[in-house]
Coordinates of C-alpha atoms in Angstrom, one line a residue:
M1 CA -6.8 15.2 12.4
V2 CA -5.6 13.9 15.7
G3 CA -3.7 10.6 15.4
C4 CA -5.2 8.7 12.5
V5 CA -8.8 10.0 12.8
H6 CA -10.2 12.1 9.9
L7 CA -12.3 15.2 10.5
W8 CA -15.3 13.5 8.8
Q9 CA -15.1 10.6 11.4
Q10 CA -15.9 13.1 14.2
T11 CA -19.5 13.6 12.8
T12 CA -20.3 10.5 10.8
S13 CA -19.2 6.9 10.2
V14 CA -19.9 7.2 6.5
C15 CA -17.0 8.6 4.4
P16 CA -18.3 11.6 2.4
Y17 CA -15.5 11.4 -0.2
G18 CA -16.1 7.9 -1.7
I19 CA -16.1 4.2 -0.9
K20 CA -13.5 2.3 1.1
L21 CA -12.5 -0.8 -0.8
P22 CA -10.7 -3.8 0.6
F23 CA -6.9 -3.4 1.4
D24 CA -7.1 0.3 2.3
V25 CA -8.0 1.7 -1.2
T26 CA -10.6 4.5 -1.7
W27 CA -12.8 4.8 -4.7
P28 CA -13.5 8.6 -4.9
D29 CA -17.0 9.8 -5.5
A30 CA -17.6 13.5 -6.2
A31 CA -21.4 13.1 -6.2
R32 CA -21.3 11.7 -2.7
A33 CA -19.1 14.6 -1.5
R34 CA -21.7 17.1 -2.9
S35 CA -24.5 15.2 -1.2
F36 CA -22.7 15.8 2.1
G37 CA -22.5 19.5 1.2
L38 CA -18.7 19.4 0.7
S39 CA -16.7 20.8 -2.1
D40 CA -15.7 18.3 -4.7
E41 CA -13.2 20.4 -6.6
D42 CA -10.2 18.4 -5.3
L43 CA -11.7 15.0 -6.1
P44 CA -11.0 13.4 -9.5
K45 CA -14.0 13.2 -11.8
N46 CA -12.5 11.4 -14.8
A47 CA -13.5 7.7 -14.6
L48 CA -10.4 6.4 -16.4
W49 CA -8.1 8.4 -14.0
I50 CA -10.0 7.0 -11.0
L51 CA -9.7 3.5 -12.3
V52 CA -5.9 3.9 -12.9
N53 CA -5.4 5.2 -9.4
V54 CA -7.5 2.4 -7.8
V55 CA -5.6 -0.3 -9.8
Y56 CA -2.3 1.3 -8.7
G57 CA -3.5 1.1 -5.1
Y58 CA -3.7 -2.6 -5.5
V59 CA -0.3 -3.1 -7.0
P60 CA 1.4 -4.2 -3.7
T61 CA -1.4 -6.6 -2.9
I62 CA -1.3 -8.1 -6.4
F63 CA 2.5 -8.3 -6.3
M64 CA 2.5 -10.1 -2.9
L65 CA -0.1 -12.6 -4.2
V66 CA 2.0 -13.3 -7.3
Q67 CA 5.1 -13.8 -5.2
L68 CA 3.3 -16.2 -2.9
L69 CA 2.0 -18.1 -5.9
R70 CA 5.5 -18.3 -7.4
L71 CA 6.7 -19.7 -4.1
M72 CA 4.1 -22.5 -4.3
V73 CA 4.9 -23.3 -7.9
V74 CA 8.7 -22.9 -8.1
R75 CA 9.5 -23.7 -4.5
G76 CA 13.0 -22.2 -4.7
S77 CA 15.1 -20.5 -2.0
R78 CA 15.0 -17.1 -3.9
E79 CA 11.2 -17.2 -3.9
L80 CA 11.2 -18.1 -0.2
C81 CA 13.4 -15.2 0.5
I82 CA 11.2 -12.7 -1.4
A83 CA 8.0 -14.1 0.3
T84 CA 9.7 -13.8 3.7
I85 CA 10.9 -10.3 3.0
L86 CA 7.4 -9.2 1.9
I87 CA 5.7 -10.8 4.9
C88 CA 8.3 -9.3 7.4
T89 CA 8.0 -5.9 5.7
F90 CA 4.2 -6.0 6.0
I91 CA 4.3 -7.0 9.7
F92 CA 7.0 -4.4 10.5
N93 CA 5.4 -1.6 8.6
E94 CA 1.7 -2.2 9.4
L95 CA 1.9 -3.4 13.0
I96 CA 5.0 -1.5 14.3
L97 CA 6.0 1.6 12.3
K98 CA 2.5 2.8 11.6
Q99 CA 1.6 2.6 15.3
I100 CA 4.8 4.5 16.2
F101 CA 4.4 7.4 13.7
R102 CA 0.6 7.5 13.6
E103 CA 0.5 9.8 10.6
P104 CA -2.9 10.3 9.1
R105 CA -3.9 9.6 5.5
P106 CA -5.0 12.6 3.4
E107 CA -8.4 13.9 4.4
Y108 CA -10.0 12.7 1.2
S109 CA -9.2 9.1 2.0
C110 CA -11.9 6.8 3.2
C111 CA -9.4 4.5 4.9
T112 CA -9.3 4.9 8.6
S113 CA -5.9 3.3 9.3
C114 CA -2.7 5.3 9.6
G115 CA -1.1 6.1 6.3
M116 CA 2.6 6.7 7.0
P117 CA 5.0 5.1 6.4
S118 CA 3.6 4.1 3.0
S119 CA 3.3 0.4 2.3
H120 CA 4.1 1.0 -1.3
S121 CA 7.4 2.7 -0.3
A122 CA 8.2 0.0 2.3
F123 CA 7.7 -2.8 -0.2
A124 CA 9.7 -1.0 -2.9
A125 CA 12.6 -0.3 -0.6
S126 CA 12.8 -3.8 0.9
L127 CA 12.6 -5.4 -2.6
W128 CA 15.2 -3.0 -4.0
A129 CA 17.5 -3.8 -1.1
F130 CA 17.0 -7.6 -1.6
H131 CA 17.6 -7.4 -5.3
A132 CA 20.7 -5.2 -4.9
W133 CA 22.2 -7.6 -2.3
D134 CA 21.3 -10.6 -4.5
L135 CA 22.9 -9.0 -7.6
L136 CA 26.1 -8.1 -5.7
W137 CA 26.2 -11.6 -4.2
R138 CA 25.8 -13.3 -7.6
L139 CA 28.4 -11.0 -9.3
E140 CA 31.1 -11.3 -6.6
P141 CA 34.0 -13.4 -7.8
R142 CA 34.2 -16.7 -6.1
L143 CA 37.4 -17.5 -4.1
G144 CA 39.1 -20.8 -4.4

């Protein structure tokens, strides 16, 4: 792959390994790979395992929606900070870092955007940093 273009994109616009779902998640399909004359031995065939992986792919999206809903309901400064961190992390990771690194996703992915740095990792790191800072700030003995 050159840049973020898959080998399969050079010959067809249809992903031979599965179906691209919204928010850059792939539903793998071994039968589709076989219909394109490709080996399916690296694709998962267990429906439960596929479902677990697809649901895991949506964890950051679900988490962001829950945090934004919390902001609308609770309307606290902590919720505002978390929502702001998530939005800034998304913008920085998707619009800046991925365009700098331009690392491709694995060949079996039907997503055509760049894959590295990982959004899952970026959200986890930014939230960990926020919660660590918040915890240290709350535990610091107050002067005066």
